[in-house]
mmCIF file of C-alpha atoms and ligand atoms in Angstrom:
data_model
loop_
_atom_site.group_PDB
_atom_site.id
_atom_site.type_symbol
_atom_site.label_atom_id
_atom_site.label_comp_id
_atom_site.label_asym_id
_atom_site.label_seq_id
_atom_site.Cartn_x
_atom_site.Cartn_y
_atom_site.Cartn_z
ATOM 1 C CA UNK A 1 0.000 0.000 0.000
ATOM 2 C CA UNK A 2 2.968 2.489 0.638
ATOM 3 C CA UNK A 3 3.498 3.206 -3.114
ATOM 4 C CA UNK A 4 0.228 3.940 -3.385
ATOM 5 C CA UNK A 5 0.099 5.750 -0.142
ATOM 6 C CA UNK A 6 2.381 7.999 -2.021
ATOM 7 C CA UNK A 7 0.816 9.023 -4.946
ATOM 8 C CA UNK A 8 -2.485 9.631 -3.004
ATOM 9 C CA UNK A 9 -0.510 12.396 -0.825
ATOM 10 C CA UNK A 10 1.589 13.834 -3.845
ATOM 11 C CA UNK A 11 -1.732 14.117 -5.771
ATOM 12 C CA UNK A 12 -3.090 15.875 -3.388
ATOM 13 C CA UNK A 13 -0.578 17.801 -2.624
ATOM 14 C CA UNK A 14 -0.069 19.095 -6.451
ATOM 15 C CA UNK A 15 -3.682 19.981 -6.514
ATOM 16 C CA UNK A 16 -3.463 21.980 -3.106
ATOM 17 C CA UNK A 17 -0.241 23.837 -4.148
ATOM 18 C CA UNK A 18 -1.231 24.236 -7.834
ATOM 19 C CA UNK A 19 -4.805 26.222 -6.407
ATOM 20 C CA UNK A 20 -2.688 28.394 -3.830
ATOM 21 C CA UNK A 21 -0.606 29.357 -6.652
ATOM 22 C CA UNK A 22 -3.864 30.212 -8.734
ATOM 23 C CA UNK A 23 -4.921 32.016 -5.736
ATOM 24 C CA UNK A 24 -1.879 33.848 -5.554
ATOM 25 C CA UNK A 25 -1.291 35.085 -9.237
ATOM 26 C CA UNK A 26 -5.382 35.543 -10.110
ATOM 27 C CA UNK A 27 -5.077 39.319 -8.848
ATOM 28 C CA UNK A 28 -2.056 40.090 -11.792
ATOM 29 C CA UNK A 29 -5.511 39.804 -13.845
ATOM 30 C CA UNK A 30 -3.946 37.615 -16.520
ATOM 31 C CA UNK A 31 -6.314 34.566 -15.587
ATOM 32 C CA UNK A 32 -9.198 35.993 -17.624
ATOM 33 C CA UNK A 33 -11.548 33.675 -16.499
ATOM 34 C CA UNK A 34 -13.354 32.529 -13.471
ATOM 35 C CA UNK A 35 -12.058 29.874 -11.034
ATOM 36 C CA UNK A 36 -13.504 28.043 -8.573
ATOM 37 C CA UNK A 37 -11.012 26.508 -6.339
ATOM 38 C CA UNK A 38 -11.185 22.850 -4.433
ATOM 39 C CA UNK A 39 -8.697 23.459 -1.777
ATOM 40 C CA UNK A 40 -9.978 21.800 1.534
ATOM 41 C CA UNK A 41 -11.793 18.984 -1.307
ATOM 42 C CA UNK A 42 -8.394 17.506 -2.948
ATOM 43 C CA UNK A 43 -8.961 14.005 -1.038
ATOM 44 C CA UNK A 44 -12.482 13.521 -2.522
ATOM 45 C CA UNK A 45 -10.690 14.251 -5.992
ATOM 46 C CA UNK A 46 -7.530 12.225 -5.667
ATOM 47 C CA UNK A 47 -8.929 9.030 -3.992
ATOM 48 C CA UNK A 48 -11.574 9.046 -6.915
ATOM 49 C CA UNK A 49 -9.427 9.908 -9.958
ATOM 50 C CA UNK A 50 -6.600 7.669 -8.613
ATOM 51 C CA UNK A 51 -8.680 4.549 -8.554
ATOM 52 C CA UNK A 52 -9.507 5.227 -12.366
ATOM 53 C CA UNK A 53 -8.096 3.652 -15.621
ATOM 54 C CA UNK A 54 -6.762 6.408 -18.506
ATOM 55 C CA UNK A 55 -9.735 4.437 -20.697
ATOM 56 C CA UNK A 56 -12.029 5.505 -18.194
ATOM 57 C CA UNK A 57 -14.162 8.642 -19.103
ATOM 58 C CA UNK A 58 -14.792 11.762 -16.669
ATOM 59 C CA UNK A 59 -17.015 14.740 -16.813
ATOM 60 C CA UNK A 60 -16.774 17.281 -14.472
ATOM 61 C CA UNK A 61 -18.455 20.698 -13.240
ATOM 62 C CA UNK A 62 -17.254 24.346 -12.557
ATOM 63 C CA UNK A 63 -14.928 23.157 -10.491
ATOM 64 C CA UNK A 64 -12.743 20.654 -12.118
ATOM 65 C CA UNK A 65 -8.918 21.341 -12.007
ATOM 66 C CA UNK A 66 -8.686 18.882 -8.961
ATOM 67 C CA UNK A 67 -10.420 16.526 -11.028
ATOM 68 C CA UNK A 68 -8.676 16.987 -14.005
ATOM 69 C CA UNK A 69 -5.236 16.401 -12.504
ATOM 70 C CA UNK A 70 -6.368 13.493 -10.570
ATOM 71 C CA UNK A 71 -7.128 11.938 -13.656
ATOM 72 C CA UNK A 72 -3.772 12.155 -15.000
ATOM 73 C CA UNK A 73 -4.014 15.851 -16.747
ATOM 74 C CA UNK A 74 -1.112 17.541 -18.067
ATOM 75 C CA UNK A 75 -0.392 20.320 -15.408
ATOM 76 C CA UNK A 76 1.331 22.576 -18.215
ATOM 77 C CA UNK A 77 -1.882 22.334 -20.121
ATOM 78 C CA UNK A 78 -4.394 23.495 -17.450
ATOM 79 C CA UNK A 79 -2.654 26.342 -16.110
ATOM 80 C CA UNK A 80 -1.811 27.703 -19.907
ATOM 81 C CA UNK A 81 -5.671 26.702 -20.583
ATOM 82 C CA UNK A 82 -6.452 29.276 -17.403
ATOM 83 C CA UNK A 83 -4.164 31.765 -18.693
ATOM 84 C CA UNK A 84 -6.160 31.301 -22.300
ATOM 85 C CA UNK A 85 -2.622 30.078 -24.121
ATOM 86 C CA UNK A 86 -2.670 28.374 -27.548
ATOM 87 C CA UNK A 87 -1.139 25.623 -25.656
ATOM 88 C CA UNK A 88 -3.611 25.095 -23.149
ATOM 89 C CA UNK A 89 -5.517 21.920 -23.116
ATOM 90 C CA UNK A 90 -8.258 23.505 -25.308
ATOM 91 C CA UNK A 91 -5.939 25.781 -27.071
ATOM 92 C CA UNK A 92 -6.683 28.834 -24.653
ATOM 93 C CA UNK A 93 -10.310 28.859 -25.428
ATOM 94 C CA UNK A 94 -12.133 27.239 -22.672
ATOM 95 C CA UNK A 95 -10.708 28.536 -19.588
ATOM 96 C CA UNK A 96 -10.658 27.153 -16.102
ATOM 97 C CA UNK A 97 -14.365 25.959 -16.159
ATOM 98 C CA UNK A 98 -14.259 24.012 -19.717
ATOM 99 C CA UNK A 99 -10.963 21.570 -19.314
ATOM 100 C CA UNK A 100 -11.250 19.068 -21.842
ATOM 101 C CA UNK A 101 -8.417 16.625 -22.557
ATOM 102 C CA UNK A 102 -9.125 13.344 -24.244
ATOM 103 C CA UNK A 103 -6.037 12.109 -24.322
ATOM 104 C CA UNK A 104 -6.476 11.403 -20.660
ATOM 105 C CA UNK A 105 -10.505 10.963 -21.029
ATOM 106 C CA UNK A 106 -11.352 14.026 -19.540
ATOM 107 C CA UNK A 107 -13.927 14.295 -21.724
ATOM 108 C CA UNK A 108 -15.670 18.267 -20.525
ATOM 109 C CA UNK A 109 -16.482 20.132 -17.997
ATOM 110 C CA UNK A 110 -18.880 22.928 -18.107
ATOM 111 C CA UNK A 111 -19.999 26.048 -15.860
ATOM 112 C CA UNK A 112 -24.073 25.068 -16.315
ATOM 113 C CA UNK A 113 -24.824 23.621 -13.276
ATOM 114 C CA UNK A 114 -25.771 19.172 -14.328
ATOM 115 C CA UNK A 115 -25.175 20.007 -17.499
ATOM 116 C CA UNK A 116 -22.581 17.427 -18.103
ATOM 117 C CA UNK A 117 -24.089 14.583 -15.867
ATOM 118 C CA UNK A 118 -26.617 13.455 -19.101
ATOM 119 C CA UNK A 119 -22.980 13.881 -21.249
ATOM 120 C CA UNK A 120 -21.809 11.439 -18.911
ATOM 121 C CA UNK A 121 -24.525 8.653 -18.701
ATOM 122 C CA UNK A 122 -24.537 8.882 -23.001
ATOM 123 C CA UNK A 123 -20.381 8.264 -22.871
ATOM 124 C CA UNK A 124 -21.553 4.980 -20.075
ATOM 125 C CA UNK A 125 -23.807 4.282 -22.737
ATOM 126 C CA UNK A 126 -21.671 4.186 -25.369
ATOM 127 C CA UNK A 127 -19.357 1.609 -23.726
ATOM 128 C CA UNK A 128 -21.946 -0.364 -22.831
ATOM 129 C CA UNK A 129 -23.136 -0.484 -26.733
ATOM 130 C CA UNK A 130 -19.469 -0.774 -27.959
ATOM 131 C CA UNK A 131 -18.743 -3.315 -24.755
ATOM 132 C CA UNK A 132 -15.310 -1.432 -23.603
ATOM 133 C CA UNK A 133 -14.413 -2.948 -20.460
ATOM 134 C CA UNK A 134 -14.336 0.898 -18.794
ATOM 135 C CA UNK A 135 -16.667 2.608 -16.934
ATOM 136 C CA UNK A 136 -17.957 6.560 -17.300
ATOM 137 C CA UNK A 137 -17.717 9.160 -13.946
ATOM 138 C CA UNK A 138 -19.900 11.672 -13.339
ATOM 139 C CA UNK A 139 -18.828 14.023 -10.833
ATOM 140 C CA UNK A 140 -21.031 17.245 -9.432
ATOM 141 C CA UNK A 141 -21.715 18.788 -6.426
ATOM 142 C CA UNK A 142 -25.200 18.852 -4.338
ATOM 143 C CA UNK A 143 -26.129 21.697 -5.715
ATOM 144 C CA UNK A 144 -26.879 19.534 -9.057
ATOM 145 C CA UNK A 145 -28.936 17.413 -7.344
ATOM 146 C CA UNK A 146 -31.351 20.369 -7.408
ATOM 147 C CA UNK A 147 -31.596 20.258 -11.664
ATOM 148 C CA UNK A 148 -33.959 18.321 -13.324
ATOM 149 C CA UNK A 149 -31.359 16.916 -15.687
ATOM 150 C CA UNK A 150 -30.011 15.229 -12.760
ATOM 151 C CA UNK A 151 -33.422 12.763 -11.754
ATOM 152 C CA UNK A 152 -33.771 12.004 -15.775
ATOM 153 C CA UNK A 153 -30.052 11.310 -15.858
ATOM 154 C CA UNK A 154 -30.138 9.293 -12.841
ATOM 155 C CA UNK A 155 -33.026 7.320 -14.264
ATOM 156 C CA UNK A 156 -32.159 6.740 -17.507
ATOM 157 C CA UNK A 157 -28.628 5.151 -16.186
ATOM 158 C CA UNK A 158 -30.653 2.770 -13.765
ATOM 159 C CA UNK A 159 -33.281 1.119 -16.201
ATOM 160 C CA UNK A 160 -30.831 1.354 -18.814
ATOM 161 C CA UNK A 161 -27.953 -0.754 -16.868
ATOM 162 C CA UNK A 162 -25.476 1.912 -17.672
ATOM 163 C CA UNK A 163 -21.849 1.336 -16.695
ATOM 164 C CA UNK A 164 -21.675 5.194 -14.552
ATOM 165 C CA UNK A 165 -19.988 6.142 -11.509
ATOM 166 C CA UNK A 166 -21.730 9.019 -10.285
ATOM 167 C CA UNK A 167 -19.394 11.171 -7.412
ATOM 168 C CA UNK A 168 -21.251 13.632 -5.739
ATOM 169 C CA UNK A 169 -18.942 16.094 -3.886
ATOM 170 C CA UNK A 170 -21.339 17.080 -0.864
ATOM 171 C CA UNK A 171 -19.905 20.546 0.493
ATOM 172 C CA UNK A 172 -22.677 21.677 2.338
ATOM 173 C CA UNK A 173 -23.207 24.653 -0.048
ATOM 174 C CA UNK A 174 -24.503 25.833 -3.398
ATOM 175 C CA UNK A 175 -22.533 29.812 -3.662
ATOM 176 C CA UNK A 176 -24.201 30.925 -0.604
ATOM 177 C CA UNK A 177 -26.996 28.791 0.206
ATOM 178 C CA UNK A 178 -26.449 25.604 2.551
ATOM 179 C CA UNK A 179 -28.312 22.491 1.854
ATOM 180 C CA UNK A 180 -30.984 23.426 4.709
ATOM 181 C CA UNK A 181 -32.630 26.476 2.520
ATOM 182 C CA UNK A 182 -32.401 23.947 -0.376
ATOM 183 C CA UNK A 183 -33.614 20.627 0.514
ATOM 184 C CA UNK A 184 -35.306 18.908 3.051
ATOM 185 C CA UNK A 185 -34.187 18.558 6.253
ATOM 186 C CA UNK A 186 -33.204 15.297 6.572
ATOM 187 C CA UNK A 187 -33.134 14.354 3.236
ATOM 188 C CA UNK A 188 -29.674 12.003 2.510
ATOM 189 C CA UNK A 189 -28.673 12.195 -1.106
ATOM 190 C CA UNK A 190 -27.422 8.712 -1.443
ATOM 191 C CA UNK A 191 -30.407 7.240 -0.118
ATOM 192 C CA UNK A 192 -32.792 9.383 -2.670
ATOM 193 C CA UNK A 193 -30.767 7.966 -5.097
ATOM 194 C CA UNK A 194 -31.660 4.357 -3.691
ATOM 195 C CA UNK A 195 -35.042 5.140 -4.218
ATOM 196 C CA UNK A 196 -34.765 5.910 -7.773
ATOM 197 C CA UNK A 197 -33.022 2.401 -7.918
ATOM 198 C CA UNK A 198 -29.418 3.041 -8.241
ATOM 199 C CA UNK A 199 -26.938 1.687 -5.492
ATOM 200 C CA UNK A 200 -24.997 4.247 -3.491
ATOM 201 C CA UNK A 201 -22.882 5.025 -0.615
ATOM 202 C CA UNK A 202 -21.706 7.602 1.681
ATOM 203 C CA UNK A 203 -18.181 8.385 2.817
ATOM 204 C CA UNK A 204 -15.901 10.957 4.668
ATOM 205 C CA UNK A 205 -14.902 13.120 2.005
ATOM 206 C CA UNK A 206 -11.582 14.105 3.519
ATOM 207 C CA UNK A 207 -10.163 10.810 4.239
ATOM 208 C CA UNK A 208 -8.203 9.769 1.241
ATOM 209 C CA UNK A 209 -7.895 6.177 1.212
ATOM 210 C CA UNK A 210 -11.541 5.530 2.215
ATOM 211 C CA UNK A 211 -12.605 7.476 -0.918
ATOM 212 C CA UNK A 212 -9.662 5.210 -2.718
ATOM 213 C CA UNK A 213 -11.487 2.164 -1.190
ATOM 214 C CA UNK A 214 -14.674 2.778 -1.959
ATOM 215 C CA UNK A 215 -14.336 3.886 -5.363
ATOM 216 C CA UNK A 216 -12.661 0.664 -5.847
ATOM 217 C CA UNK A 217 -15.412 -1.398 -4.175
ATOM 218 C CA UNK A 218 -17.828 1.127 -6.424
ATOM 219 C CA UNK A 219 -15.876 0.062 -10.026
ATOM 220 C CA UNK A 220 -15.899 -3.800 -9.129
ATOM 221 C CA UNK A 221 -20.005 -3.428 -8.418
ATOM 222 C CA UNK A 222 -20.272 -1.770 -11.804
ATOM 223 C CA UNK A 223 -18.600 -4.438 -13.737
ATOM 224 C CA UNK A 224 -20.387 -7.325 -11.367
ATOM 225 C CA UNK A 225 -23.851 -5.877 -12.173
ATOM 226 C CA UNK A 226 -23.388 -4.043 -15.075
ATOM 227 C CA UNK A 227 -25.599 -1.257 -13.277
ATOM 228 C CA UNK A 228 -24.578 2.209 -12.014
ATOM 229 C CA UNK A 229 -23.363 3.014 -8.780
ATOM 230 C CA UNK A 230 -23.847 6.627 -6.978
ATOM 231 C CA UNK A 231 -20.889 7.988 -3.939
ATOM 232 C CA UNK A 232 -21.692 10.797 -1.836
ATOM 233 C CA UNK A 233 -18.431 12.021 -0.702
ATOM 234 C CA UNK A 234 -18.718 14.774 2.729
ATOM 235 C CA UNK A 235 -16.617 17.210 2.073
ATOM 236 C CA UNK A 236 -15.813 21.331 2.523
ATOM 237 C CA UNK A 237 -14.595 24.304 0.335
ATOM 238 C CA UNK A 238 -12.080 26.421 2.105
ATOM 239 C CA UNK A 239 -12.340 29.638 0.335
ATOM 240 C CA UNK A 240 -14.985 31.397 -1.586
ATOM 241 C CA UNK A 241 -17.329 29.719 -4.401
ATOM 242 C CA UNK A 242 -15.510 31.459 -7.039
ATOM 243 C CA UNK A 243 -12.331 33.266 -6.541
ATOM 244 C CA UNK A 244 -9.105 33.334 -5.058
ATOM 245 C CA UNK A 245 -10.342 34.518 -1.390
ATOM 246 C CA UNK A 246 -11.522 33.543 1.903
ATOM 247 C CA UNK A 247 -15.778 35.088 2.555
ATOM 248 C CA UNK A 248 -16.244 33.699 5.825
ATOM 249 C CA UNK A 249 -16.966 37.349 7.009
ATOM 250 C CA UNK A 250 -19.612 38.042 4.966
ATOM 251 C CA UNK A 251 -22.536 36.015 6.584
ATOM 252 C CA UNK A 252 -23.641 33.315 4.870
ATOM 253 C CA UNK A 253 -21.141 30.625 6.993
ATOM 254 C CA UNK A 254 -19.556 30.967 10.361
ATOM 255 C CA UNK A 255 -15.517 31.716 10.827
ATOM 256 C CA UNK A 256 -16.339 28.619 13.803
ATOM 257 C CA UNK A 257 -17.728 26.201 10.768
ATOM 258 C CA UNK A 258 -14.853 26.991 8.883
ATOM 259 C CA UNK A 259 -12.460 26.106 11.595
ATOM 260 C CA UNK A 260 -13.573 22.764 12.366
ATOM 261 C CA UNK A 261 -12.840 21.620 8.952
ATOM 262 C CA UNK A 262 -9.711 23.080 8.755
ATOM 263 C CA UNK A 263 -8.715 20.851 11.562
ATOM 264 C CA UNK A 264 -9.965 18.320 9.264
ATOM 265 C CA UNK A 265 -7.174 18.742 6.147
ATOM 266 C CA UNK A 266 -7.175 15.652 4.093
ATOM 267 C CA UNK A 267 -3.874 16.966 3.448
ATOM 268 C CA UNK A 268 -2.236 17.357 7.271
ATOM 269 C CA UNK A 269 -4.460 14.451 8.444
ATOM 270 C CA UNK A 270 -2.839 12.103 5.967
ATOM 271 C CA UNK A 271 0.134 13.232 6.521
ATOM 272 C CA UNK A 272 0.267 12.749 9.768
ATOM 273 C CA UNK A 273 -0.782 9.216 9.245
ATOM 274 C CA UNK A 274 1.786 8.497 6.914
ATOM 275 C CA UNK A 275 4.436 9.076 9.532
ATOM 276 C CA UNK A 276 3.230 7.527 12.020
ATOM 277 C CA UNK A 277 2.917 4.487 10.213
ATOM 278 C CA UNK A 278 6.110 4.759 9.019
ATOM 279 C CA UNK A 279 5.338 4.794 5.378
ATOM 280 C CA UNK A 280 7.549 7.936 4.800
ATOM 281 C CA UNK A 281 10.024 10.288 6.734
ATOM 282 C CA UNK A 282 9.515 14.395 7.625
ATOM 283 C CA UNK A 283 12.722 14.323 5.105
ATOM 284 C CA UNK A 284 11.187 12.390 2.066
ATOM 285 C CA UNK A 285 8.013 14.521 2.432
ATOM 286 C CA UNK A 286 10.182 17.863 2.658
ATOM 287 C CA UNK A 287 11.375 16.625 -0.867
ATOM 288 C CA UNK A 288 7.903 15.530 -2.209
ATOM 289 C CA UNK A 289 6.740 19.369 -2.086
ATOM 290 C CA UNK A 290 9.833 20.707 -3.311
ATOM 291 C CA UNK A 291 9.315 18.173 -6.205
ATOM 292 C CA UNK A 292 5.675 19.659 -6.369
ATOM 293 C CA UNK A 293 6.504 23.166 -6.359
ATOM 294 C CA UNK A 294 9.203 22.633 -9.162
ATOM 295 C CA UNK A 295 6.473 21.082 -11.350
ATOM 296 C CA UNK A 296 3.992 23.705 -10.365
ATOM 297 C CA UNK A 297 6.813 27.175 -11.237
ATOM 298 C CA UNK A 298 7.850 25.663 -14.610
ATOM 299 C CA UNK A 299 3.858 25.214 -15.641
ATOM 300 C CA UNK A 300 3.379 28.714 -14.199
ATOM 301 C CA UNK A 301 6.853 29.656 -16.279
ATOM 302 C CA UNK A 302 5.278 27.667 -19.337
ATOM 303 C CA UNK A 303 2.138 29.167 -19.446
ATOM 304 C CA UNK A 304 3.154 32.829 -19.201
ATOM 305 C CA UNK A 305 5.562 32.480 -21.853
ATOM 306 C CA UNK A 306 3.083 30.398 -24.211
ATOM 307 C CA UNK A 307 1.572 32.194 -27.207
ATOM 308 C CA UNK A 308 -2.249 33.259 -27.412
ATOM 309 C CA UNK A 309 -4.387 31.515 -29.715
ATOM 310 C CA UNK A 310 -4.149 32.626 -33.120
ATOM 311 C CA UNK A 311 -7.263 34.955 -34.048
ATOM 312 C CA UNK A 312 -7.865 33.084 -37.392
ATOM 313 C CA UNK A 313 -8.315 29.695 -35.825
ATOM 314 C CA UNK A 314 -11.154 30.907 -33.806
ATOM 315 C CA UNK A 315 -13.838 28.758 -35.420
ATOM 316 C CA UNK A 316 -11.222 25.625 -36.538
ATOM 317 C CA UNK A 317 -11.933 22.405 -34.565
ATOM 318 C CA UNK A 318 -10.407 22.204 -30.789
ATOM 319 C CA UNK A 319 -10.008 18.144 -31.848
ATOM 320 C CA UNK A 320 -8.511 19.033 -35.147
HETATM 321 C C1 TPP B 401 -28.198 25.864 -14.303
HETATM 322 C C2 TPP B 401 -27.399 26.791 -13.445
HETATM 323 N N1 TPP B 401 -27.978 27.374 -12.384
HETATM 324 C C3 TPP B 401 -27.252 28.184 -11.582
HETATM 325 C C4 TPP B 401 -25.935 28.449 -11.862
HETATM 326 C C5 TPP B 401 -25.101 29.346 -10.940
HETATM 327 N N2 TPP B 401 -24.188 28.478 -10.159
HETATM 328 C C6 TPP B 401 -22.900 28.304 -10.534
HETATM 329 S S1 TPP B 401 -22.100 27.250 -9.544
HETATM 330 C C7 TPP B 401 -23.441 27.042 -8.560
HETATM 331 C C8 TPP B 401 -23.357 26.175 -7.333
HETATM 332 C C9 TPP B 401 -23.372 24.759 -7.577
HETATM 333 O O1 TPP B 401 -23.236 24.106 -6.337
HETATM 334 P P1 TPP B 401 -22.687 22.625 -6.274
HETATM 335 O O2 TPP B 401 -23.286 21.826 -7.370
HETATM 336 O O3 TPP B 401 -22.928 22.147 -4.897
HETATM 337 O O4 TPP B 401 -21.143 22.762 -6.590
HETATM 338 P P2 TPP B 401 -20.000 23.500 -5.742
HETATM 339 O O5 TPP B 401 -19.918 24.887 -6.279
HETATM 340 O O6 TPP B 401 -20.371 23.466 -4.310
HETATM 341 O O7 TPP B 401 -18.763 22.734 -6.041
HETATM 342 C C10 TPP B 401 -24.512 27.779 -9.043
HETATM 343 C C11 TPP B 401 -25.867 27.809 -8.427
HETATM 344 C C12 TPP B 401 -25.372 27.840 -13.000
HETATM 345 N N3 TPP B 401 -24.107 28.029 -13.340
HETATM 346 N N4 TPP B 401 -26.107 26.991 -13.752
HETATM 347 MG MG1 MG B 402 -21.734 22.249 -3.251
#
C-alpha cells in the first residue's frame, strides 16, 4: 500500500499547491476567467481519480482542475488553458471551467450547473453499446442534485444498466446557500438515489484512502452488475465559491464552521498518518513538495511564456 500511499498524498498535494498558486497570481488579472477553487476537497478528488483507468471517461463541473489532474491531466496544459494560451488543453479557449483533454478521457467540464451529468450517462452508454471494459464518472456537487437533468439522468442510467460512476462532492453549499434552505431537512442524497433504484454510498470526504477504497469497491459493483453506482463524498470548500479569497466574514457561513474543517485537512491528516505508520520520513516529504513546487513554477513559467491563440483559428476544430 505504501506506493500507493504515495501518490495519493503527492496528488493531493499538487492539486493543493497548484490552487494556492492560482490564488496567488489571479489578482495580476492575466487569468481571464473565473475559477472556482477545491482546496480543503483535494482528497475527494484524488482518492476518486486515482482509482480510475486512462480508458475511463470523466465529466466534471465548474470546479474541475482537482479533477482533471487526478485523472492524469497535463499540469502545463491546465494552467496555460487558465491563462487562455494556444497551448492550453483547449488551445486557450475554454478557460478554467471548460478543461477538456481526451487524451487522458477528460472528456468536458462545463460552468451550467448538471449540465454534463446526461454527457456522462450517453459516454456509459456508449461503452456499454461498444462493450469497452471501462466505466464513465460523473462528478457534481449537491447543488446539481437540485436540476432536473439530474433525476432524468439518474433514471435513464438505472433502467438502462449503464456502466456510470456518479461522485457527488457534498460541500454543504450551493454559492451561498447551505443544503438546509435547499432541501429537506433530513433528506440524505445517497439514499434518494436508492429510491430511484441506483446503489450508493456515503463516505468521509476528507479521508483519502476511504474514498480510494470505496471507489474501488464502487468500479468492481459496476462491472459485477453491469448497473450504475452513486458515492456521496462529505466534504468542505475552504475559500470562496468562485475566486481566489476567503468570505467567511460576509454572513452566509460561520468563521467557527470553517475552523472545524480546517482541523480536518485531508492533506495534514494524511500526513500525519503516513508518519506515524512509518510509510515515509519528515525528510522524504520535505522533498515531495519541493518536487511539487518545481512542477507547479515551470507550468506557471510555461504558461506565461506560451503564445495566445491565433485569431484566425477561432472557429477551426479544438479536436482538429
Ligand atoms: C443551471 C445553473 N444554475 C445556476 C448556476 C449558478 N451556479 C454556478 S455554480 C453554482 C453552485 C453549484 O453548487 P454545487 O453543485 O454544490 O457545486 P459547488 O460549487 O459546491 O462545487 C450555481 C448555483 C449555473 N451556473 N447553472
Ligand atoms: Mg456544493
Amino acid at each position: 500500500m505504501s506506493l500507493l500511499d504515495l501518490k495519493l498524498y503527492k496528488n493531493m498535494l499538487l492539486i493543493r499547491k497548484v490552487e494556492e498558486s492560482i490564488a496567488k497570481n489571479y489578482d495580476a488579472g492575466k487569468m481571464r476567467c473565473p475559477t472556482h477553487l477545491s482546496i480543503g476537497q483535494e482528497a475527494a478528488a484524488s482518492g476518486v481519480g486515482l482509482a480510475l483507468k486512462k480508458s475511463d471517461s470523466a465529466v466534471s463541473t465548474h470546479r474541475a482542475h482537482a479533477h482533471y489532474l487526478a485523472k492524469g491531466g497535463n499540469l502545463n496544459a491546465m494552467i496555460a488553458e487558465i491563462y487562455g494560451k494556444a497551448t492550453g488543453c483547449c488551445k486557450g479557449r475554454g478557460g478554467s471551467m471548460h478543461l477538456i483533454d481526451r487524451k487522458v478521457g477528460f472528456e468536458g467540464s462545463t460552468a451550467i450547473v448538471g449540465n454534463t451529468i446526461p454527457i456522462g450517462v450517453g459516454l456509459g452508454l456508449s461503452k456499454k453499446i461498444s462493450k469497452k471494459k471501462s466505466i464513465s464518472v460523473v462528478y457534481c456537487g449537491d447543488g446539481s442534485v437540485e436540476e432536473g437533468v439530474f433525476y432524468e439522468s439518474i433514471n435513464f442510467a438505472a433502467t438502462k444498466k449503464i456502466p456510470v460512476l456518479f461522485v457527488c462532492e457534498n460541500n454543504s453549499y450551493s454559492v451561498y446557500s447551505p443544503l438546509l434552505v435547499r432541501q429537506p431537512e433530513g433528506r440524505k442524497i445517497h439514499e434518494m438515489v436508492k429510491g430511484m433504484g441506483v446503489d450508493s454510498a456515503y463516505e468521509d470526504g476528507n479521508d483519502i484512502r476511504k474514498v480510494y477504497r470505496l471507489t474501488k469497491r464502487a468500479i468492481s459493483k459496476i462491472y459485477e452488475t453491469g448497473n450504475p453506482f452513486f458515492m456521496e463524498l462529505q466534504t468542505y470548500r475552504w475559500r470562496e465559491h468562485c475566486g481566489p479569497n476567503y468570505d467567511n466574514n460576509i454572513g452566509y457561513r460561520s468563521e467557527e464552521e470553517f475552523l472545524e474543517w480546517k482541523k480536518r485537512d485531508p492533506i495534514k491528516l494524511f500526513e500525519k498518518k503516513l508518519l506515524k505508520e512509518k510509510i515515509c520520513t519528515k525528510g522524504e516529504i520535505r522533498r515531495i513538495n519541493k518536487e511539487v513546487l518545481g512542477q507547479i513554477k515551470e507550468a506557471f513559467n510555461f504558461a506565461k511564456s506560451s503564445p495566445f491563440p491565433d485569431p484566425s483559428e477561432a472557429f477551426d476544430s479544438m479536436f482538429a
